[in-house]
mmCIF file of C-alpha atoms in Angstrom:
data_model
loop_
_atom_site.group_PDB
_atom_site.id
_atom_site.type_symbol
_atom_site.label_atom_id
_atom_site.label_comp_id
_atom_site.label_asym_id
_atom_site.label_seq_id
_atom_site.Cartn_x
_atom_site.Cartn_y
_atom_site.Cartn_z
ATOM 1 C CA MET E 1 5.457 -35.408 58.786
ATOM 2 C CA THR E 2 4.255 -33.613 61.728
ATOM 3 C CA THR E 3 0.456 -33.850 62.411
ATOM 4 C CA TYR E 4 -1.754 -31.758 64.616
ATOM 5 C CA LYS E 5 -5.280 -32.340 65.833
ATOM 6 C CA LEU E 6 -7.257 -29.785 67.947
ATOM 7 C CA PHE E 7 -8.294 -30.454 71.336
ATOM 8 C CA ARG E 8 -11.311 -29.102 73.304
ATOM 9 C CA SER E 9 -10.706 -28.426 77.070
ATOM 10 C CA ILE E 10 -13.202 -28.998 79.640
ATOM 11 C CA ASP E 11 -14.273 -25.496 79.657
ATOM 12 C CA GLY E 12 -15.439 -25.908 76.159
ATOM 13 C CA GLU E 13 -12.606 -23.979 74.581
ATOM 14 C CA VAL E 14 -10.337 -25.349 71.888
ATOM 15 C CA ASN E 15 -6.958 -24.248 73.322
ATOM 16 C CA VAL E 16 -4.692 -27.302 73.102
ATOM 17 C CA VAL E 17 -3.508 -28.989 70.056
ATOM 18 C CA ILE E 18 -2.061 -32.492 69.979
ATOM 19 C CA ARG E 19 1.138 -33.143 67.850
ATOM 20 C CA ASN E 20 1.831 -36.382 66.367
ATOM 21 C CA SER E 21 -0.705 -38.141 68.523
ATOM 22 C CA LYS E 22 1.402 -37.746 71.707
ATOM 23 C CA ASP E 23 2.313 -34.087 72.829
ATOM 24 C CA SER E 24 -0.210 -31.686 74.032
ATOM 25 C CA ILE E 25 0.742 -28.174 73.071
ATOM 26 C CA PRO E 26 -1.097 -25.268 75.043
ATOM 27 C CA PHE E 27 -2.184 -22.172 73.158
ATOM 28 C CA ASP E 28 0.400 -19.925 74.949
ATOM 29 C CA PRO E 29 2.072 -17.330 72.705
ATOM 30 C CA ASP E 30 5.421 -18.028 74.599
ATOM 31 C CA ASN E 31 5.411 -21.707 74.077
ATOM 32 C CA THR E 32 7.781 -22.281 71.039
ATOM 33 C CA ASP E 33 5.956 -25.572 70.053
ATOM 34 C CA TYR E 34 2.738 -23.265 69.704
ATOM 35 C CA GLN E 35 4.906 -20.741 67.618
ATOM 36 C CA ALA E 36 5.745 -23.638 65.371
ATOM 37 C CA TYR E 37 2.170 -24.786 65.202
ATOM 38 C CA LEU E 38 1.138 -21.246 64.116
ATOM 39 C CA LYS E 39 3.977 -21.215 61.468
ATOM 40 C CA TRP E 40 2.683 -24.549 60.186
ATOM 41 C CA VAL E 41 -0.937 -23.200 59.868
ATOM 42 C CA SER E 42 0.465 -19.973 58.229
ATOM 43 C CA GLU E 43 1.901 -22.164 55.670
ATOM 44 C CA GLY E 44 -1.440 -23.345 54.488
ATOM 45 C CA ASN E 45 -1.860 -26.560 56.565
ATOM 46 C CA THR E 46 -5.006 -27.480 58.499
ATOM 47 C CA PRO E 47 -5.156 -29.461 61.695
ATOM 48 C CA GLU E 48 -7.489 -32.212 62.363
ATOM 49 C CA GLN E 49 -10.810 -31.159 63.988
ATOM 50 C CA GLU E 50 -11.046 -31.366 67.736
ATOM 51 C CA THR E 51 -12.254 -34.125 69.925
ATOM 52 C CA GLN E 52 -13.525 -34.089 73.491
ATOM 53 C CA MET H 1 45.998 -17.816 102.180
ATOM 54 C CA THR H 2 47.313 -15.067 100.050
ATOM 55 C CA MET H 3 45.211 -12.649 98.131
ATOM 56 C CA THR H 4 46.465 -9.588 96.158
ATOM 57 C CA LEU H 5 44.485 -6.755 94.971
ATOM 58 C CA ASP H 6 45.556 -4.431 92.102
ATOM 59 C CA GLY H 7 44.097 -2.260 89.544
ATOM 60 C CA THR H 8 44.969 -4.605 86.571
ATOM 61 C CA ASN H 9 44.013 -8.047 87.662
ATOM 62 C CA GLY H 10 41.488 -7.305 90.452
ATOM 63 C CA LEU H 11 41.504 -9.893 93.260
ATOM 64 C CA THR H 12 44.147 -12.744 92.705
ATOM 65 C CA PHE H 13 43.690 -15.718 94.924
ATOM 66 C CA ASN H 14 46.671 -17.900 96.177
ATOM 67 C CA ASP H 15 45.891 -20.557 93.421
ATOM 68 C CA THR H 16 46.475 -17.767 90.980
ATOM 69 C CA SER H 17 42.697 -17.690 89.855
ATOM 70 C CA LEU H 18 41.388 -14.213 89.293
ATOM 71 C CA GLN H 19 38.609 -12.067 90.068
ATOM 72 C CA GLY H 20 39.138 -10.107 86.922
ATOM 73 C CA ALA H 21 36.552 -7.518 87.195
ATOM 74 C CA ALA H 22 33.983 -6.281 89.725
ATOM 75 C CA ALA H 23 31.469 -6.602 87.117
ATOM 76 C CA SER H 24 31.705 -10.374 86.977
ATOM 77 C CA PRO H 25 31.028 -11.718 90.447
ATOM 78 C CA TYR H 26 32.447 -15.045 91.612
ATOM 79 C CA VAL H 27 28.834 -16.604 91.588
ATOM 80 C CA LEU H 28 25.878 -16.197 89.538
ATOM 81 C CA LYS H 29 28.120 -14.919 86.727
ATOM 82 C CA ASN H 30 27.633 -17.637 84.169
ATOM 83 C CA ARG H 31 24.516 -17.141 81.955
ATOM 84 C CA ILE H 32 24.885 -20.514 80.335
ATOM 85 C CA ILE H 33 22.832 -23.251 82.005
ATOM 86 C CA ASN H 34 24.351 -26.817 82.091
ATOM 87 C CA GLY H 35 27.664 -25.378 80.604
ATOM 88 C CA ALA H 36 29.342 -28.391 82.519
ATOM 89 C CA MET H 37 27.154 -30.860 80.577
ATOM 90 C CA VAL H 38 26.167 -32.694 83.644
ATOM 91 C CA ILE H 39 22.249 -32.547 83.109
ATOM 92 C CA ASN H 40 20.699 -34.952 80.503
ATOM 93 C CA GLN H 41 17.016 -35.385 81.592
ATOM 94 C CA ARG H 42 16.097 -36.712 78.263
ATOM 95 C CA GLY H 43 18.943 -39.183 78.551
ATOM 96 C CA PHE H 44 19.609 -38.327 75.036
ATOM 97 C CA SER H 45 22.204 -40.302 72.912
ATOM 98 C CA GLY H 46 21.873 -40.596 69.168
ATOM 99 C CA THR H 47 21.195 -38.684 66.205
ATOM 100 C CA PRO H 48 19.243 -35.481 66.904
ATOM 101 C CA THR H 49 16.657 -34.252 64.268
ATOM 102 C CA ASP H 50 16.792 -30.584 63.287
ATOM 103 C CA GLY H 51 16.047 -28.446 66.326
ATOM 104 C CA ALA H 52 16.047 -31.338 68.864
ATOM 105 C CA TYR H 53 17.311 -30.807 72.332
ATOM 106 C CA THR H 54 20.203 -32.955 73.238
ATOM 107 C CA LEU H 55 21.714 -32.621 76.744
ATOM 108 C CA ASP H 56 19.478 -30.201 78.763
ATOM 109 C CA ARG H 57 19.460 -26.599 77.284
ATOM 110 C CA TRP H 58 21.581 -27.558 74.121
ATOM 111 C CA TYR H 59 19.931 -28.167 70.868
ATOM 112 C CA ALA H 60 21.135 -29.205 67.533
ATOM 113 C CA ASP H 61 20.786 -27.650 64.175
ATOM 114 C CA MET H 62 20.819 -30.484 61.719
ATOM 115 C CA GLY H 63 20.231 -28.938 58.196
ATOM 116 C CA VAL H 64 20.685 -32.224 56.508
ATOM 117 C CA ALA H 65 19.379 -35.383 58.458
ATOM 118 C CA SER H 66 21.805 -37.783 60.205
ATOM 119 C CA LYS H 67 25.136 -36.057 59.798
ATOM 120 C CA PHE H 68 26.313 -36.241 63.273
ATOM 121 C CA THR H 69 25.472 -37.770 66.623
ATOM 122 C CA VAL H 70 25.520 -36.333 70.182
ATOM 123 C CA SER H 71 26.128 -38.154 73.459
ATOM 124 C CA GLN H 72 27.130 -37.282 76.934
ATOM 125 C CA ASN H 73 30.782 -38.201 77.182
ATOM 126 C CA ALA H 74 30.965 -39.586 73.672
ATOM 127 C CA GLY H 75 34.037 -41.632 73.134
ATOM 128 C CA SER H 76 34.793 -41.766 76.877
ATOM 129 C CA VAL H 77 37.853 -39.542 76.762
ATOM 130 C CA THR H 78 38.958 -38.064 80.157
ATOM 131 C CA PRO H 79 37.232 -34.747 80.725
ATOM 132 C CA PRO H 80 39.368 -31.767 81.527
ATOM 133 C CA THR H 81 40.452 -31.282 84.992
ATOM 134 C CA GLY H 82 37.452 -30.408 87.252
ATOM 135 C CA PHE H 83 34.776 -31.770 84.926
ATOM 136 C CA VAL H 84 33.228 -35.089 84.776
ATOM 137 C CA ASN H 85 31.059 -34.685 81.808
ATOM 138 C CA TYR H 86 31.143 -33.169 78.295
ATOM 139 C CA LEU H 87 28.817 -32.871 75.247
ATOM 140 C CA GLY H 88 30.232 -35.032 72.515
ATOM 141 C CA VAL H 89 29.578 -34.830 68.721
ATOM 142 C CA THR H 90 30.611 -37.474 66.332
ATOM 143 C CA SER H 91 30.486 -36.940 62.589
ATOM 144 C CA SER H 92 28.514 -39.722 60.919
ATOM 145 C CA SER H 93 30.007 -39.202 57.422
ATOM 146 C CA ALA H 94 32.231 -37.100 55.185
ATOM 147 C CA TYR H 95 29.579 -34.556 54.234
ATOM 148 C CA SER H 96 30.493 -31.749 51.787
ATOM 149 C CA ILE H 97 28.455 -28.749 53.243
ATOM 150 C CA GLY H 98 26.319 -26.582 50.730
ATOM 151 C CA ALA H 99 26.030 -22.928 50.967
ATOM 152 C CA THR H 100 22.960 -23.030 53.019
ATOM 153 C CA ASP H 101 23.674 -26.132 55.093
ATOM 154 C CA ILE H 102 23.652 -25.550 58.999
ATOM 155 C CA PHE H 103 25.049 -27.919 61.470
ATOM 156 C CA THR H 104 25.405 -26.526 64.927
ATOM 157 C CA ILE H 105 25.021 -26.899 68.631
ATOM 158 C CA THR H 106 23.304 -23.966 70.367
ATOM 159 C CA GLN H 107 22.033 -22.666 73.673
ATOM 160 C CA ARG H 108 19.519 -19.937 73.736
ATOM 161 C CA ILE H 109 19.570 -17.926 77.008
ATOM 162 C CA GLU H 110 16.526 -16.420 78.450
ATOM 163 C CA GLY H 111 16.277 -12.646 78.126
ATOM 164 C CA TYR H 112 15.676 -12.110 81.782
ATOM 165 C CA ASN H 113 19.253 -13.616 82.353
ATOM 166 C CA ILE H 114 21.060 -11.257 80.196
ATOM 167 C CA SER H 115 19.168 -8.124 80.670
ATOM 168 C CA ASP H 116 22.089 -6.468 82.509
ATOM 169 C CA PHE H 117 24.262 -6.827 79.382
ATOM 170 C CA ALA H 118 22.259 -3.719 78.229
ATOM 171 C CA TRP H 119 22.847 -4.699 74.616
ATOM 172 C CA GLY H 120 21.155 -2.424 72.007
ATOM 173 C CA THR H 121 22.084 0.514 74.156
ATOM 174 C CA ALA H 122 25.214 2.840 74.387
ATOM 175 C CA SER H 123 25.873 1.040 77.671
ATOM 176 C CA ALA H 124 26.252 -2.313 76.207
ATOM 177 C CA LYS H 125 28.772 -4.362 78.156
ATOM 178 C CA THR H 126 31.648 -6.417 77.071
ATOM 179 C CA VAL H 127 31.244 -10.151 77.631
ATOM 180 C CA THR H 128 33.467 -13.157 77.632
ATOM 181 C CA LEU H 129 32.653 -16.645 76.249
ATOM 182 C CA SER H 130 34.910 -19.405 77.638
ATOM 183 C CA PHE H 131 34.842 -23.272 77.292
ATOM 184 C CA GLN H 132 37.056 -26.249 77.111
ATOM 185 C CA VAL H 133 37.003 -27.989 73.699
ATOM 186 C CA TYR H 134 38.631 -31.233 72.378
ATOM 187 C CA SER H 135 38.542 -32.526 68.660
ATOM 188 C CA SER H 136 40.099 -34.994 66.510
ATOM 189 C CA LEU H 137 40.453 -32.145 63.937
ATOM 190 C CA THR H 138 42.806 -29.184 64.184
ATOM 191 C CA GLY H 139 42.489 -25.645 62.766
ATOM 192 C CA THR H 140 40.197 -22.695 63.116
ATOM 193 C CA PHE H 141 36.590 -23.262 64.330
ATOM 194 C CA GLY H 142 33.786 -20.842 64.648
ATOM 195 C CA GLY H 143 30.485 -19.870 66.051
ATOM 196 C CA THR H 144 28.140 -16.914 66.880
ATOM 197 C CA LEU H 145 26.190 -14.883 69.172
ATOM 198 C CA ARG H 146 22.668 -13.884 67.890
ATOM 199 C CA ASN H 147 19.575 -12.018 69.000
ATOM 200 C CA ASN H 148 16.077 -13.290 68.817
ATOM 201 C CA GLY H 149 15.306 -11.735 65.656
ATOM 202 C CA ASN H 150 18.589 -13.130 63.959
ATOM 203 C CA SER H 151 19.041 -9.424 63.005
ATOM 204 C CA ARG H 152 22.250 -8.964 64.995
ATOM 205 C CA CYS H 153 24.993 -11.775 64.870
ATOM 206 C CA TYR H 154 28.459 -11.737 65.979
ATOM 207 C CA PRO H 155 30.752 -14.490 64.441
ATOM 208 C CA PHE H 156 33.807 -15.426 66.350
ATOM 209 C CA THR H 157 36.645 -17.852 65.787
ATOM 210 C CA TYR H 158 38.898 -19.950 67.847
ATOM 211 C CA SER H 159 41.779 -22.294 67.360
ATOM 212 C CA ILE H 160 42.300 -25.897 68.149
ATOM 213 C CA PRO H 161 46.070 -26.384 67.608
ATOM 214 C CA VAL H 162 46.403 -29.873 68.849
ATOM 215 C CA ALA H 163 44.127 -32.878 68.017
ATOM 216 C CA ASN H 164 42.720 -34.868 70.816
ATOM 217 C CA THR H 165 43.649 -32.525 73.640
ATOM 218 C CA TRP H 166 41.518 -30.354 75.641
ATOM 219 C CA THR H 167 42.064 -26.785 74.816
ATOM 220 C CA THR H 168 40.869 -23.782 76.848
ATOM 221 C CA ILE H 169 39.067 -21.254 74.771
ATOM 222 C CA SER H 170 38.227 -17.623 75.628
ATOM 223 C CA VAL H 171 36.551 -15.171 73.397
ATOM 224 C CA THR H 172 35.831 -11.565 74.412
ATOM 225 C CA ILE H 173 33.128 -9.761 72.614
ATOM 226 C CA ALA H 174 32.272 -6.155 72.760
ATOM 227 C CA GLY H 175 28.563 -5.710 73.536
ATOM 228 C CA ASP H 176 26.273 -4.846 70.693
ATOM 229 C CA THR H 177 25.000 -1.217 70.898
ATOM 230 C CA SER H 178 22.603 -1.767 68.140
ATOM 231 C CA GLY H 179 19.491 -4.005 67.486
ATOM 232 C CA THR H 180 16.820 -5.411 69.762
ATOM 233 C CA TRP H 181 17.702 -7.772 72.639
ATOM 234 C CA LEU H 182 15.015 -9.230 74.555
ATOM 235 C CA SER H 183 15.092 -9.002 78.378
ATOM 236 C CA THR H 184 11.928 -11.085 78.788
ATOM 237 C CA ASN H 185 11.217 -14.673 78.904
ATOM 238 C CA GLY H 186 11.935 -14.902 75.317
ATOM 239 C CA ASN H 187 15.423 -15.769 73.505
ATOM 240 C CA GLY H 188 17.802 -13.167 74.877
ATOM 241 C CA VAL H 189 20.846 -14.435 73.079
ATOM 242 C CA ALA H 190 21.835 -17.619 71.281
ATOM 243 C CA VAL H 191 25.307 -18.995 71.666
ATOM 244 C CA THR H 192 26.116 -21.290 68.745
ATOM 245 C CA PHE H 193 28.956 -23.525 67.993
ATOM 246 C CA GLY H 194 29.419 -24.176 64.307
ATOM 247 C CA LEU H 195 30.047 -27.842 63.254
ATOM 248 C CA GLY H 196 29.798 -27.259 59.541
ATOM 249 C CA VAL H 197 28.028 -24.170 58.221
ATOM 250 C CA GLY H 198 27.689 -23.074 54.526
ATOM 251 C CA SER H 199 28.859 -19.867 53.206
ATOM 252 C CA THR H 200 25.458 -18.194 53.090
ATOM 253 C CA TYR H 201 25.438 -18.310 56.911
ATOM 254 C CA SER H 202 28.985 -17.721 57.738
ATOM 255 C CA GLY H 203 30.356 -14.321 58.329
ATOM 256 C CA THR H 204 33.430 -12.320 59.150
ATOM 257 C CA ALA H 205 34.626 -13.034 62.604
ATOM 258 C CA GLY H 206 35.053 -10.286 65.237
ATOM 259 C CA ALA H 207 32.249 -7.779 64.286
ATOM 260 C CA TRP H 208 28.664 -7.310 64.614
ATOM 261 C CA SER H 209 26.443 -7.788 61.596
ATOM 262 C CA SER H 210 22.932 -7.418 60.663
ATOM 263 C CA ASN H 211 23.059 -10.562 58.716
ATOM 264 C CA LEU H 212 22.135 -14.021 60.020
ATOM 265 C CA TYR H 213 25.282 -16.042 60.498
ATOM 266 C CA PHE H 214 25.679 -19.362 62.522
ATOM 267 C CA SER H 215 29.518 -19.461 62.111
ATOM 268 C CA ALA H 216 32.662 -17.542 60.911
ATOM 269 C CA THR H 217 33.955 -17.614 57.346
ATOM 270 C CA GLY H 218 36.519 -20.391 56.922
ATOM 271 C CA ALA H 219 35.725 -22.234 59.974
ATOM 272 C CA THR H 220 36.381 -25.947 60.113
ATOM 273 C CA SER H 221 33.516 -28.351 59.031
ATOM 274 C CA VAL H 222 33.459 -31.268 61.625
ATOM 275 C CA VAL H 223 30.667 -33.022 59.583
ATOM 276 C CA GLY H 224 33.054 -33.037 56.726
ATOM 277 C CA THR H 225 35.229 -35.786 58.098
ATOM 278 C CA ASN H 226 33.479 -39.205 58.883
ATOM 279 C CA GLY H 227 34.190 -40.033 62.537
ATOM 280 C CA ALA H 228 35.549 -36.562 63.345
ATOM 281 C CA THR H 229 34.824 -35.680 66.992
ATOM 282 C CA PHE H 230 34.033 -32.441 68.664
ATOM 283 C CA TYR H 231 33.678 -32.351 72.451
ATOM 284 C CA ILE H 232 32.832 -29.434 74.620
ATOM 285 C CA THR H 233 32.275 -28.417 78.220
ATOM 286 C CA GLY H 234 32.970 -25.855 80.802
ATOM 287 C CA VAL H 235 30.862 -23.295 78.605
ATOM 288 C CA GLN H 236 30.631 -19.911 80.242
ATOM 289 C CA LEU H 237 29.252 -16.469 79.266
ATOM 290 C CA GLU H 238 29.943 -13.646 81.583
ATOM 291 C CA ILE H 239 30.227 -9.961 81.881
ATOM 292 C CA GLY H 240 33.694 -8.683 81.479
ATOM 293 C CA SER H 241 36.754 -8.699 79.264
ATOM 294 C CA THR H 242 38.563 -11.665 81.020
ATOM 295 C CA ALA H 243 37.439 -15.477 81.507
ATOM 296 C CA THR H 244 37.200 -16.179 85.162
ATOM 297 C CA PRO H 245 37.219 -19.650 86.409
ATOM 298 C CA PHE H 246 34.108 -21.676 85.583
ATOM 299 C CA GLU H 247 31.323 -21.174 87.940
ATOM 300 C CA ARG H 248 30.612 -24.397 89.838
ATOM 301 C CA ARG H 249 26.882 -25.169 90.728
ATOM 302 C CA LEU H 250 25.610 -27.766 92.834
ATOM 303 C CA TYR H 251 23.841 -30.536 90.865
ATOM 304 C CA GLY H 252 20.452 -29.758 92.324
ATOM 305 C CA GLN H 253 20.808 -25.985 91.726
ATOM 306 C CA GLU H 254 21.713 -26.751 88.002
ATOM 307 C CA LEU H 255 19.022 -29.433 87.631
ATOM 308 C CA LEU H 256 16.449 -26.758 88.966
ATOM 309 C CA ASN H 257 17.849 -24.229 86.401
ATOM 310 C CA CYS H 258 17.217 -26.780 83.501
ATOM 311 C CA GLN H 259 13.806 -27.669 84.946
ATOM 312 C CA ARG H 260 12.513 -24.179 84.074
ATOM 313 C CA TYR H 261 12.707 -25.231 80.402
ATOM 314 C CA TYR H 262 12.225 -28.955 80.623
ATOM 315 C CA TYR H 263 10.793 -31.178 83.494
ATOM 316 C CA LYS H 264 10.866 -34.936 82.962
ATOM 317 C CA GLN H 265 9.232 -37.430 85.254
ATOM 318 C CA ILE H 266 10.666 -40.994 84.946
ATOM 319 C CA GLY H 267 11.098 -43.767 87.376
ATOM 320 C CA SER H 268 13.638 -46.439 87.785
ATOM 321 C CA THR H 269 10.700 -48.965 88.003
ATOM 322 C CA GLY H 270 8.019 -49.624 85.870
ATOM 323 C CA TYR H 271 5.455 -47.733 87.881
ATOM 324 C CA PRO H 272 6.589 -44.202 88.277
ATOM 325 C CA PHE H 273 3.913 -41.891 89.795
ATOM 326 C CA PHE H 274 3.149 -38.986 87.462
ATOM 327 C CA SER H 275 0.141 -37.230 89.297
ATOM 328 C CA THR H 276 -2.610 -37.530 91.767
ATOM 329 C CA GLY H 277 -6.228 -36.428 91.180
ATOM 330 C CA TYR H 278 -9.841 -37.636 91.153
ATOM 331 C CA VAL H 279 -12.166 -39.665 89.035
ATOM 332 C CA ASN H 280 -14.376 -37.505 87.123
ATOM 333 C CA SER H 281 -16.432 -40.168 85.349
ATOM 334 C CA ALA H 282 -16.239 -43.931 84.864
ATOM 335 C CA THR H 283 -13.794 -43.415 82.129
ATOM 336 C CA ARG H 284 -11.968 -40.288 82.929
ATOM 337 C CA MET H 285 -9.530 -38.966 85.693
ATOM 338 C CA PHE H 286 -8.401 -35.317 86.135
ATOM 339 C CA GLY H 287 -4.714 -34.947 87.498
ATOM 340 C CA ILE H 288 -2.973 -32.118 88.653
ATOM 341 C CA PHE H 289 0.951 -31.772 88.988
ATOM 342 C CA ASN H 290 2.680 -28.771 90.243
ATOM 343 C CA PHE H 291 6.047 -27.947 88.888
ATOM 344 C CA SER H 292 9.150 -27.490 91.119
ATOM 345 C CA GLN H 293 9.202 -23.740 90.000
ATOM 346 C CA MET H 294 7.550 -21.590 87.402
ATOM 347 C CA MET H 295 8.360 -22.741 84.039
ATOM 348 C CA ARG H 296 9.495 -20.397 81.302
ATOM 349 C CA ALA H 297 6.040 -20.710 79.597
ATOM 350 C CA THR H 298 2.986 -22.806 79.733
ATOM 351 C CA PRO H 299 4.780 -26.101 78.694
ATOM 352 C CA THR H 300 4.003 -28.646 76.072
ATOM 353 C CA LEU H 301 3.103 -32.088 77.587
ATOM 354 C CA GLU H 302 5.330 -34.833 76.219
ATOM 355 C CA THR H 303 4.423 -38.463 76.522
ATOM 356 C CA THR H 304 5.730 -41.824 75.084
ATOM 357 C CA GLY H 305 2.937 -41.768 72.417
ATOM 358 C CA THR H 306 2.003 -45.272 73.682
ATOM 359 C CA VAL H 307 -1.056 -44.844 75.803
ATOM 360 C CA SER H 308 -0.927 -48.303 77.091
ATOM 361 C CA ASN H 309 2.380 -47.193 78.805
ATOM 362 C CA TYR H 310 0.088 -45.586 81.431
ATOM 363 C CA VAL H 311 -2.488 -46.632 83.936
ATOM 364 C CA ILE H 312 -4.939 -45.127 86.283
ATOM 365 C CA LEU H 313 -5.278 -46.386 89.970
ATOM 366 C CA SER H 314 -8.509 -46.056 91.732
ATOM 367 C CA SER H 315 -10.065 -47.913 94.483
ATOM 368 C CA ALA H 316 -12.175 -50.348 92.412
ATOM 369 C CA ALA H 317 -10.288 -50.363 89.054
ATOM 370 C CA SER H 318 -7.014 -49.927 87.380
ATOM 371 C CA PRO H 319 -7.921 -49.095 83.847
ATOM 372 C CA THR H 320 -5.249 -48.742 81.041
ATOM 373 C CA VAL H 321 -5.074 -45.191 79.551
ATOM 374 C CA THR H 322 -6.388 -44.679 76.225
ATOM 375 C CA ALA H 323 -5.917 -40.845 75.750
ATOM 376 C CA LEU H 324 -3.840 -38.342 77.607
ATOM 377 C CA SER H 325 -3.701 -34.544 77.345
ATOM 378 C CA ILE H 326 -3.180 -31.310 79.286
ATOM 379 C CA ASP H 327 -6.158 -29.065 79.649
ATOM 380 C CA GLY H 328 -6.272 -25.637 78.500
ATOM 381 C CA GLN H 329 -6.195 -24.443 82.040
ATOM 382 C CA THR H 330 -2.591 -25.660 82.444
ATOM 383 C CA THR H 331 -0.341 -22.816 83.614
ATOM 384 C CA ASN H 332 3.384 -22.494 84.018
ATOM 385 C CA PHE H 333 3.271 -23.547 87.475
ATOM 386 C CA SER H 334 0.658 -26.411 87.434
ATOM 387 C CA ALA H 335 -0.338 -29.153 84.858
ATOM 388 C CA PHE H 336 -4.032 -30.007 84.540
ATOM 389 C CA LEU H 337 -4.260 -33.448 82.976
ATOM 390 C CA ILE H 338 -7.150 -34.981 81.340
ATOM 391 C CA ILE H 339 -6.707 -38.883 81.420
ATOM 392 C CA ASP H 340 -9.231 -41.261 79.679
ATOM 393 C CA ALA H 341 -9.521 -44.993 80.063
ATOM 394 C CA SER H 342 -12.030 -46.983 77.787
ATOM 395 C CA ALA H 343 -12.183 -50.021 80.290
ATOM 396 C CA GLY H 344 -14.155 -47.792 82.813
ATOM 397 C CA GLY H 345 -15.096 -49.142 86.177
ATOM 398 C CA MET H 346 -14.046 -46.079 88.142
ATOM 399 C CA THR H 347 -16.507 -44.234 90.453
ATOM 400 C CA ALA H 348 -16.737 -40.520 90.124
ATOM 401 C CA GLY H 349 -15.459 -38.575 93.160
ATOM 402 C CA GLN H 350 -12.971 -41.081 94.307
ATOM 403 C CA GLY H 351 -9.229 -40.333 94.439
ATOM 404 C CA SER H 352 -6.941 -41.740 91.670
ATOM 405 C CA ILE H 353 -3.267 -41.858 90.706
ATOM 406 C CA PHE H 354 -1.917 -41.629 87.320
ATOM 407 C CA ARG H 355 1.282 -43.746 86.707
ATOM 408 C CA GLY H 356 3.397 -45.864 84.293
ATOM 409 C CA ASN H 357 2.039 -49.292 83.349
ATOM 410 C CA ASN H 358 4.858 -51.717 84.308
ATOM 411 C CA THR H 359 7.312 -50.250 81.743
ATOM 412 C CA SER H 360 10.458 -48.521 82.317
ATOM 413 C CA SER H 361 10.013 -46.341 79.292
ATOM 414 C CA ALA H 362 6.993 -44.589 80.661
ATOM 415 C CA PHE H 363 7.640 -41.078 81.149
ATOM 416 C CA ILE H 364 5.783 -37.658 81.209
ATOM 417 C CA ALA H 365 7.773 -34.444 80.441
ATOM 418 C CA TYR H 366 6.848 -30.856 80.297
ATOM 419 C CA ALA H 367 8.765 -28.675 77.706
ATOM 420 C CA ALA H 368 8.983 -24.879 77.820
ATOM 421 C CA GLU H 369 12.308 -24.611 75.909
ATOM 422 C CA LEU H 370 13.371 -21.371 74.018
#
C-alpha cells in the first residue's frame, strides 16, 4: 500500500510529499506522481503530517 | 548512386528505400522515443507492477499482478536486421482475461512532439505506425492510439502469420478531426500494444471512437498462454501514409531524449557522486544538481529507500545519511537536495559532496514521466 508523508521545505512551505519513505514528489501539477497523490487524497486518504 | 523522383513514391534511393512523402522528413520524423529499445536507464528486467516503466519511455499496464515479465532482449533471439535490442514480453501463466482486464505496453508521447499532427482539427494529418514484432503466437494482434482524456481512441490490428519470426508491421491511421489533443508538455497521444485486453476495453479496429479502448476486438491474448513471447522493436510513428525506414538516432541523442522524462545517476563503483553543495549545519547538507536539459516537469526524486546507501563527504566528517528529499524550490532544470545526517560533525559553510556509500546499488533518479 502506498504511503505519503508531507515534507516542509526550507522556505517553510509544505510543497513536497514523500512516497513510501523513499521518493520525494514536488507539488507540480504537471508531475504525474503528484497527480496520483491528489487522486489518492480525493479518494478520502490522508497523508502523514509533515516533518522538518 | 541513383535516385529517382516521381509523383507516386516521392524520392527513391538506390537501396530502394523511399522518402515517401515530403510531410515526413528523413530525420526527426519519428515521434516515438526509444523505439529501438536501446535505452534502459532503470536496468529493468522482471515483472512490472501496474503502470511501472520498463525500458525507457515504455510502461506496462498490469491489470492483474504478475502476468508477464519484461526484459531487454528477453530470450536472446537475434534482433531484426539493423537492430541490436528489442523489448521482450514473456507471459508468466495461462491467464484467462476478464472483461475489464488490461495488459499492455504503452508509450505516451508528449504533446509538443505531435502538435503538427493537427489532430482535433479539420486539418488532421494521417500518420503511420510501423514496427518489427516477433512472437511465439500467430494470429491477429491489436493496440490503440488514445488522447490524454481517453475520449478518443483508435483500435488497430495487425497480423503475425509466422511464429518466432520477425515481421514488419505498418498501420496507417487517418488523423482524428475530433476530440481534444494536447500540444503541451502533457500526454499528446498514447501508443499502446495489447497483450491481452478484455472485451470492455476492446473496440472495433480501423475507426476512431469516443470509448476507452486499449486494443482491438478479437486480438490475441499473449498472457493467455504460459511462456508465450512477444518481442517488439523499431517502433516509429510518423506523419504520412507510408512507413519509411526507421529513423536512426545516435545513442547520446536518444539517451538525452529519454532524460527529459527520467534521469538516473548510478555508478559502476560503490561511490557514485550525485551532487555537490555545502554544509548548512552539523547535521545537514544542501546539494544542487543541474539536469542535462529541462525535464518535462519538476521531477520526483527517486532513491533506493535505504538511507545508509548514501553518505556526505565534508572536510572533517563523512556522516551516513539519515534522510533525503528534494526541497520545494526544485525546478525542472535543477534539483535542490536536502540531505540529513544524524552523526553530525560537519561544519556549517564548508563545501560537501553527496555520494553513494560503498554499494553498487546506490542511485539517484529524477522522474518526470507522462
